[in-house]
Coordinates of C-alpha atoms in Angstrom, one line a residue:
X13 CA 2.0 10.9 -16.9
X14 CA 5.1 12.2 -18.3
X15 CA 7.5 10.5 -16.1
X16 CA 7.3 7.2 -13.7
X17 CA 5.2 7.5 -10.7
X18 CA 6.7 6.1 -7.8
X19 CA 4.4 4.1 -5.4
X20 CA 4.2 2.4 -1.9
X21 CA 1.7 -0.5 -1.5
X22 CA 0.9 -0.6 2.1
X23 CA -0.6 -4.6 2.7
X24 CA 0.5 -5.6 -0.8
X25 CA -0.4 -9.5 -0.5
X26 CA -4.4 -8.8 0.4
X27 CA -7.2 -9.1 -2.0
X28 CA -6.4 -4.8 -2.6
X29 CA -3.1 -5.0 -2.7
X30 CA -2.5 -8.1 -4.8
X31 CA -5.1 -6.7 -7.3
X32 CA -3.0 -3.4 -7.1
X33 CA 0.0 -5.1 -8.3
X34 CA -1.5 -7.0 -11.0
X35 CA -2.1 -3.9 -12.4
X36 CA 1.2 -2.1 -11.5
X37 CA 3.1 -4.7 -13.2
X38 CA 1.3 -4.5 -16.4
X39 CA 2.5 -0.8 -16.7
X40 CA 6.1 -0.9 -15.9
X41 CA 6.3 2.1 -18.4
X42 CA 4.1 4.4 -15.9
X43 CA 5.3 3.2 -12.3
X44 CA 8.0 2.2 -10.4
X45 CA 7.9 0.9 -7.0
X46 CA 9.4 1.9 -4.0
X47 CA 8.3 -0.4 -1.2
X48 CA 5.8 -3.0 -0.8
X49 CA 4.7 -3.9 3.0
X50 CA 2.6 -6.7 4.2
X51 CA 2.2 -8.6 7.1
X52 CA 3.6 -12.1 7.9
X53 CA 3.2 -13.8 4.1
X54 CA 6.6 -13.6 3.4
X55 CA 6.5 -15.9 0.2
X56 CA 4.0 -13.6 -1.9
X57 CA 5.8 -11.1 -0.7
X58 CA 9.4 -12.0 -2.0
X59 CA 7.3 -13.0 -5.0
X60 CA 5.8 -9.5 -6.0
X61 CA 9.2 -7.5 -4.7
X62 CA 11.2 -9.5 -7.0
X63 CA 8.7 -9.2 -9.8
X64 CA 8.5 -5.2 -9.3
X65 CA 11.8 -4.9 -8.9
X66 CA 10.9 -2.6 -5.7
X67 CA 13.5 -1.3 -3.8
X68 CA 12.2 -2.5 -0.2
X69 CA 10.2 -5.5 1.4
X70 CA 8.9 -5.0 4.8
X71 CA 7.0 -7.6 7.2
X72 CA 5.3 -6.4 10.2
X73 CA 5.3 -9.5 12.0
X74 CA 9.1 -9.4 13.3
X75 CA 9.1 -12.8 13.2
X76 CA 8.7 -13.4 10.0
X77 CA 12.1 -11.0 9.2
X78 CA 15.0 -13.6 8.9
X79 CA 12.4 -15.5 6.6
X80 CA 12.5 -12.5 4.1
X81 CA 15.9 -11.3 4.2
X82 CA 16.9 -15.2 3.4
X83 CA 14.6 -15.0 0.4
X84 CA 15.9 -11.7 -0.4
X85 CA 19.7 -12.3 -0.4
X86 CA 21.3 -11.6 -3.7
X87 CA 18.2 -9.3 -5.0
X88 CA 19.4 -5.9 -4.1
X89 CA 15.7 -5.6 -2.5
X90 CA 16.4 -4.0 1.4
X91 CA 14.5 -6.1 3.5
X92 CA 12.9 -4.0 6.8
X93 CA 10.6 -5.8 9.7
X94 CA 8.3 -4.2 12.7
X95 CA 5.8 -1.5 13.1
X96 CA 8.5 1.5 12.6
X97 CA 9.9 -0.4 9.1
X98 CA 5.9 0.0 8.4
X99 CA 5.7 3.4 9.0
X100 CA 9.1 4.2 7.8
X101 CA 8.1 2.6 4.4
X102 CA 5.0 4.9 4.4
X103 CA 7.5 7.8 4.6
X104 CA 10.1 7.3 1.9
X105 CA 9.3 10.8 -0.3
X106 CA 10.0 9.2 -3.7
X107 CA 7.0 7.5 -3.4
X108 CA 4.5 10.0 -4.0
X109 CA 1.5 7.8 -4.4
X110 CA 0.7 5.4 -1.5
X111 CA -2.1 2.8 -1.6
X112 CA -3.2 2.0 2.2
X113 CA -4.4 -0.9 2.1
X114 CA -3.3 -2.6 5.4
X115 CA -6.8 -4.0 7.6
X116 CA -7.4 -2.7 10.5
X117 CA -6.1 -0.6 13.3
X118 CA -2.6 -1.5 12.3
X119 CA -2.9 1.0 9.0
X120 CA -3.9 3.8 10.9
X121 CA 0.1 4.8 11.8
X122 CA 1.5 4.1 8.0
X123 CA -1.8 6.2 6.2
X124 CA -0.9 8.9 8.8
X125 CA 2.6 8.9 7.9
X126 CA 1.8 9.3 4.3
X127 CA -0.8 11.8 4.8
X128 CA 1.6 13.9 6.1
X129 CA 4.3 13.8 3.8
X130 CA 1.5 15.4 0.9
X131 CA 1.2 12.0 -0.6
X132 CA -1.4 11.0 -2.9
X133 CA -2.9 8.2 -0.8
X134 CA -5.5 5.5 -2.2
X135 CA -7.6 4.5 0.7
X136 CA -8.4 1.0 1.1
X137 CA -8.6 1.2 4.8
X138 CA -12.0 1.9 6.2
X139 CA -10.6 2.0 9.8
X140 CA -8.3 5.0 9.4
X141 CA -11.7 7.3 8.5
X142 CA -13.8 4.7 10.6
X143 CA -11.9 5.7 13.9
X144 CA -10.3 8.9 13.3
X145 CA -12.1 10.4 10.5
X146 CA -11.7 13.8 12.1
X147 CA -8.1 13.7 12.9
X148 CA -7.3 12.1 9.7
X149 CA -9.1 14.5 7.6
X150 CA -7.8 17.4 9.3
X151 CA -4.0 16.1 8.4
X152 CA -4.8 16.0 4.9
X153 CA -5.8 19.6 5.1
X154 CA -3.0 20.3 7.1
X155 CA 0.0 18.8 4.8
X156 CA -2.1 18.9 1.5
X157 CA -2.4 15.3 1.0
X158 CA -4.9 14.0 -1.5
X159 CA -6.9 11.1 -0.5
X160 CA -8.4 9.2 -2.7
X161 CA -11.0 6.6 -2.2
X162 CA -10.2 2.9 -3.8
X163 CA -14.0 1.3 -2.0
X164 CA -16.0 0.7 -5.1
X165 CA -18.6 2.7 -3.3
X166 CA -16.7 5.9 -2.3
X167 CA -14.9 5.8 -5.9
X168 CA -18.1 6.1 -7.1
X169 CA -19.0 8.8 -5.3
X170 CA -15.5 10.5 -5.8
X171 CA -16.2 10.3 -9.9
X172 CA -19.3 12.3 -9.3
X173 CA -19.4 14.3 -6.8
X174 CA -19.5 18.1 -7.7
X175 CA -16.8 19.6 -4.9
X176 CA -17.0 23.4 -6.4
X177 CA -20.9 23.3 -5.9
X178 CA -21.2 21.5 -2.3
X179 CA -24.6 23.4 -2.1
X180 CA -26.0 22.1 -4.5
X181 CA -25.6 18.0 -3.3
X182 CA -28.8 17.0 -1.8
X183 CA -27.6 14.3 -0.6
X184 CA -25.4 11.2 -1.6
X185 CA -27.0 7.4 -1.7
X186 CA -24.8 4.0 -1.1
X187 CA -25.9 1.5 -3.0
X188 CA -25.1 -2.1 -1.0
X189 CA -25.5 -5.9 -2.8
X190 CA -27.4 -7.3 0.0
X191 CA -25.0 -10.1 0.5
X192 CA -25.5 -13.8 0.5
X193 CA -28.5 -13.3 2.9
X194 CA -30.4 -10.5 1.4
X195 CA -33.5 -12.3 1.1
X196 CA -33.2 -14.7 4.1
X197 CA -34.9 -14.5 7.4
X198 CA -33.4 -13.9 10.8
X199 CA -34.2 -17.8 11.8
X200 CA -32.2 -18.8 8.4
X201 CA -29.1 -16.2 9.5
X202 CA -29.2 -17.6 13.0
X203 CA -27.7 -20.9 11.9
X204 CA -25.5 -19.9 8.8
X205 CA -21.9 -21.2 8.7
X206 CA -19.0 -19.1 8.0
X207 CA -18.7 -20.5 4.5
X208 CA -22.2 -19.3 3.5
X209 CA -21.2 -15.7 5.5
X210 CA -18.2 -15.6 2.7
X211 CA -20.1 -16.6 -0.2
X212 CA -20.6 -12.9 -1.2
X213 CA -22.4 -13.4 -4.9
X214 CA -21.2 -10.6 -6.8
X215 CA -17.4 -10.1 -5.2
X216 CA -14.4 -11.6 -4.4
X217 CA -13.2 -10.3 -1.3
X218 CA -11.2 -11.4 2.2
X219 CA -13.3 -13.1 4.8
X220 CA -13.7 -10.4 7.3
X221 CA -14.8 -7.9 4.6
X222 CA -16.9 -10.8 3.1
X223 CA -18.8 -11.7 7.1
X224 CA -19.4 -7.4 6.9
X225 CA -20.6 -7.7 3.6
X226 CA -23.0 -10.5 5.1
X227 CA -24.0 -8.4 7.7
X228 CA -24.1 -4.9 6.4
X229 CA -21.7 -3.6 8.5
X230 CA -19.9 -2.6 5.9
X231 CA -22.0 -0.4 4.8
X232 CA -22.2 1.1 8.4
X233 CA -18.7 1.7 7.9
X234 CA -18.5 3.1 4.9
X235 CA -21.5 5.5 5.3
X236 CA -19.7 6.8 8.4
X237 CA -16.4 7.0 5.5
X238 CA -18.5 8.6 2.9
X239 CA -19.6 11.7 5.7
X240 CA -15.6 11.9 6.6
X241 CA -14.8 12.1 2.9
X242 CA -17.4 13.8 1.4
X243 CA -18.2 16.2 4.8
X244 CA -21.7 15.0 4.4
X245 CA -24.0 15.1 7.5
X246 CA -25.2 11.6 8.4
X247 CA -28.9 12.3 7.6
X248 CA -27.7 13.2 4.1
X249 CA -26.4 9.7 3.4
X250 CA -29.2 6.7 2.0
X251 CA -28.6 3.1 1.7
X252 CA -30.1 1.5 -1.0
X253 CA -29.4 -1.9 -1.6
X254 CA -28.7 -3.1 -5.2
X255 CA -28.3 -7.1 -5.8
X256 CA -26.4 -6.7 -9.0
X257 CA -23.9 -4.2 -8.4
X258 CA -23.6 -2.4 -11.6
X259 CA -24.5 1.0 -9.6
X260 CA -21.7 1.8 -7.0
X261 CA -23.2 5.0 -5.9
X262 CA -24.8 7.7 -6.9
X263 CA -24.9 11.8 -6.0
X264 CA -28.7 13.4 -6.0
X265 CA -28.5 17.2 -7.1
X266 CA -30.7 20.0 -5.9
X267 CA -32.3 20.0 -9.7
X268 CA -33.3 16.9 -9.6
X269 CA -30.4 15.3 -11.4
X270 CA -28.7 11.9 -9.7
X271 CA -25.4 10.9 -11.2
X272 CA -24.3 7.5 -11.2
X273 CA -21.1 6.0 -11.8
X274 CA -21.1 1.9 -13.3
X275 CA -19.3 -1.1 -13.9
X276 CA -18.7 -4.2 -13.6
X277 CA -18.0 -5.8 -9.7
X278 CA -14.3 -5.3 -10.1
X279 CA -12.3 -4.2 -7.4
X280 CA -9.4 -3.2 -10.6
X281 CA -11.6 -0.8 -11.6
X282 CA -11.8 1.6 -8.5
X283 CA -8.2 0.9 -7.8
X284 CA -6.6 1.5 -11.8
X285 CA -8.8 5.0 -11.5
X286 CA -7.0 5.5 -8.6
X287 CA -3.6 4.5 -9.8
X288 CA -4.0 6.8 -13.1
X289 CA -5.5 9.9 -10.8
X290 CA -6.3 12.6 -12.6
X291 CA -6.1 10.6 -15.9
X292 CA -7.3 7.2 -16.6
X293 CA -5.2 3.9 -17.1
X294 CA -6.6 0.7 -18.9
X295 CA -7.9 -1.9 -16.7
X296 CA -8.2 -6.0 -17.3
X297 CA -12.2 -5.9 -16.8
X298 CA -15.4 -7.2 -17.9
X299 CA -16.7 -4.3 -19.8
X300 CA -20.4 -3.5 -19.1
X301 CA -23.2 -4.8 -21.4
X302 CA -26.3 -3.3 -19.9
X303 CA -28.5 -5.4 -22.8
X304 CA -27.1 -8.5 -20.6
X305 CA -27.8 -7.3 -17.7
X306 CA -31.5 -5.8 -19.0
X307 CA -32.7 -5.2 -15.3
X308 CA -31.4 -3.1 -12.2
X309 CA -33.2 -3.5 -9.3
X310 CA -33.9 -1.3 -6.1
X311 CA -34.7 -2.1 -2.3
X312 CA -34.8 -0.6 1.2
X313 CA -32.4 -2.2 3.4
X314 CA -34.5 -4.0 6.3
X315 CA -33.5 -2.7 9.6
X316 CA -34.9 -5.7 11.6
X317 CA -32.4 -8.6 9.9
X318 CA -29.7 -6.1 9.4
X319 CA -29.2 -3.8 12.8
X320 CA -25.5 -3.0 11.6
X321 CA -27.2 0.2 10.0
X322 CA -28.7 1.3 12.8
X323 CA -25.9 0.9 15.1
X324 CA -23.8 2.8 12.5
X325 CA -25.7 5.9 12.7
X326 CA -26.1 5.8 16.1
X327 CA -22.2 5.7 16.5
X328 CA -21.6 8.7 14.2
X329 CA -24.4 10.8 15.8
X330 CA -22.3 10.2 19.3
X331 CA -19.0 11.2 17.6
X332 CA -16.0 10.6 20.1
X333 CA -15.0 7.2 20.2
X334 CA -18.4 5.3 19.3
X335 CA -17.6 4.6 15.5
X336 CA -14.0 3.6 16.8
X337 CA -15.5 1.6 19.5
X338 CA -18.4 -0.1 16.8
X339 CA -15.1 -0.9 14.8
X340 CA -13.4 -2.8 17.1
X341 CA -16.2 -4.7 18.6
X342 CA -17.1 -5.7 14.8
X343 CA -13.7 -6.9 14.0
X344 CA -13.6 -9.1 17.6
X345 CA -17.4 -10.3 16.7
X346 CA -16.1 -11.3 13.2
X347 CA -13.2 -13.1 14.3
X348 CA -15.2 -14.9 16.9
X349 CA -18.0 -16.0 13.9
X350 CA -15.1 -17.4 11.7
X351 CA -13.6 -19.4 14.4
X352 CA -17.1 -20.6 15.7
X353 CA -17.6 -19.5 18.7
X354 CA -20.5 -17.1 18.4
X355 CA -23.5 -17.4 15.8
X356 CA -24.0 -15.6 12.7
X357 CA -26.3 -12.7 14.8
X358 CA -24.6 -12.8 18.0
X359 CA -22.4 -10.2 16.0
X360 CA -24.5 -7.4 15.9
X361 CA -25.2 -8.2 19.3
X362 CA -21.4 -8.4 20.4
X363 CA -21.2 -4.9 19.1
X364 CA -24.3 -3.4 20.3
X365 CA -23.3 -4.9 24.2
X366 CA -19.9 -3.1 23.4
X367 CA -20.9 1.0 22.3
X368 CA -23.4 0.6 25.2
X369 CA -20.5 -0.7 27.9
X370 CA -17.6 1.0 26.7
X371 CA -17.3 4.7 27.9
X372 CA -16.9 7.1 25.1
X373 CA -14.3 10.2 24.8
X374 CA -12.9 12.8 22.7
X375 CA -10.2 11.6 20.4
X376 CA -7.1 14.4 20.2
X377 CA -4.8 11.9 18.7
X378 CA -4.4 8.5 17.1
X379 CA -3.1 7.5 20.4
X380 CA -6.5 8.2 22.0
X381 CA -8.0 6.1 18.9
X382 CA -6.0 3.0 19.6
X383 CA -6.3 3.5 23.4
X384 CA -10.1 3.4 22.8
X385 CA -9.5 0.5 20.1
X386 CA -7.6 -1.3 23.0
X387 CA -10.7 -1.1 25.5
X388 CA -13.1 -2.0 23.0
X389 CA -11.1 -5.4 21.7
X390 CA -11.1 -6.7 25.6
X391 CA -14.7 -5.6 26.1
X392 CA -15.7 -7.4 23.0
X393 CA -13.9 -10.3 24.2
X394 CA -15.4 -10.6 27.1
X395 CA -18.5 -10.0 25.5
X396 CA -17.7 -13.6 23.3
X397 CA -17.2 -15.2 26.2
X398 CA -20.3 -14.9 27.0
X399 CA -22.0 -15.4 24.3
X400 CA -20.6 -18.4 23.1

């Protein structure tokens, strides 16, 4: 790269984003930053604005606005608040890289923005492709956007997969750690506590991603990702799980052949490939030492303890709104499990009472996604309260 690149971090003070500006600010020679967006956390916020020098600092939460423009006073750094300062930050054209890392429903609007513009967008945001995986992908065919994937799993993928020769992918295989209850039984997960569900043992990650992690939904969503990206019928798509993590996915040819791409569990390594896109940068991590490691080891997923996988495919066989529905349900079901109102299983269980009692529909716009989002958050709560 020839010249700075300027870059937007959409949710700059999460676990992505924070990582992300680690390893912006180690390059100030190859980046310059535009805006950096995040919630409510107005401290780390102010902290990493005046450490990038960025030229903008938004906060979603409205609240939290007089907060940041007190902290911001003197700095030259523009302060912005609200879900239009979001978007609007998504939008500013010097920023031709954009890493969309905001949870939830919330980042569908700013990756749309974005996407629009042509930007070269990391994806950290399972929901956008999650809920609207056909809308969204059809944007970035429409405005020439790039999209490129920052989950460990779909960077994987990305490194090897062989777009020229589509017809010659047999198929593509997700390779999943297990979590902290791989090898525990259903009467052991009935009882767990939400500090065992975040005990992931190979990642540091959020607590919501951590709980999916627990319970494979994760890698429900990101299978239903991986056929959005990757335009890869769901019956084309394996699970494998993979207690070390060393293999983040892997891409089976027609010849027999089944590339792999490896590394340590690092989420800097998906995101610095994305950052340098189409050339590599450095990145601070562990460097592999296979010798170490000296076994990989391979295992089907069991269905029974984990039903997140089934309900995944069942969703993206409907189409419509079921994966958008699932998503919503999950992320009520989670929240419920971290604030103790609902057991470790009642999640699946949350979700599956969801798809079945929420009616499904076309989606023609990300209108109709959060309409449907919407529906599904007050089924699923009601669905709690009955649990719990």
């Amino acid at each position: 790269m020839s010249a700075r690149r300027g870059i937007t971090i959409l949710g700059s003070t999460g676990s992505i984003g924070c990582n992300t500006v680690e390893l912006v600010e180690a390059r100030p020679d190859l980046y310059r930053v535009e805006a950096l967006v995040a919630n409510s956390r107005v401290d780390i916020l102010v902290d990493q604005a005046k450490r990038l020098k960025a030229r903008l600092a938004v906060v979603a939460d409205e609240a939290a606005y007089p907060a940041l423009k007190e902290a911001l006073a003197g700095s030259g750094i523009e302060a912005a608040a609200g879900a239009k300062a979001v978007v609007a930050a998504a939008e500013i054209p010097d920023a031709d890289w954009v890493m969309a890392a905001i949870v939830g429903a919330a980042g569908l609007a700013p990756t749309l923005a974005a996407v629009r513009r042509g930007a070269v967008v990391g994806l950290a945001n399972k929901e956008c492709l999650v809920c609207a995986g056909q809308l969204m992908m059809a944007e970035v065919q429409k405005h020439k956007a790039t999209l490129l994937p920052v989950d460990s799993e779909h960077s994987a993928i990305f490194q090897v997969f062989d777009f020229d020769q589509l017809d010659k992918i047999e198929k593509i295989i997700l390779t999943a750690s297990g979590g902290p209850f791989r090898s525990k039984s259903r009467d052991f997960m009935a009882d767990v506590t939400p500090e065992q569900a975040v005990a992931h043992p190979n990642w540091s990650m959020g607590a919501k991603i951590s709980v999916d992690s627990a319970s494979m939904f994760n890698k429900g969503l990101e299978l239903i990702e991986a056929h959005h990206l990757f335009d890869m019928p769901e019956d084309r798509i394996d699970i494998v799980v993979h207690p070390q993590s060393v293999i983040h996915s892997l891409v089976a040819y027609v010849d027999g052949s089944v590339l792999a791409q490896l590394g340590a569990p690092d989420m800097r390594t998906p995101i610095a490939y994305a950052l340098g896109w189409p050339k590599r940068i450095e990145a601070p991590v562990a460097k592999l030492d296979l010798a170490a490691i000296a076994t990989l080891t391979f295992e089907q997923p069991d269905p029974l303890r984990f039903p997140s996988l089934r309900l995944a495919r069942s969703a993206l066989r409907a189409g419509g709104s079921a994966a958008a529905v699932m998503n919503a349900a999950n992320e009520i079901a989670v929240a419920a499990f971290l604030d103790r109102r609902i057991g470790f299983l009642d999640i699946a269980q949350v979700v599956e009472r969801t798809i079945e009692g929420v009616e499904h529909c076309e989606l023609g716009s990300i209108d109709d996604v959060l309409a449907q989002d919407h529906k599904a958050r007050q089924f699923a709560s009601t669905v709690v309260g009955h649990v719990s």
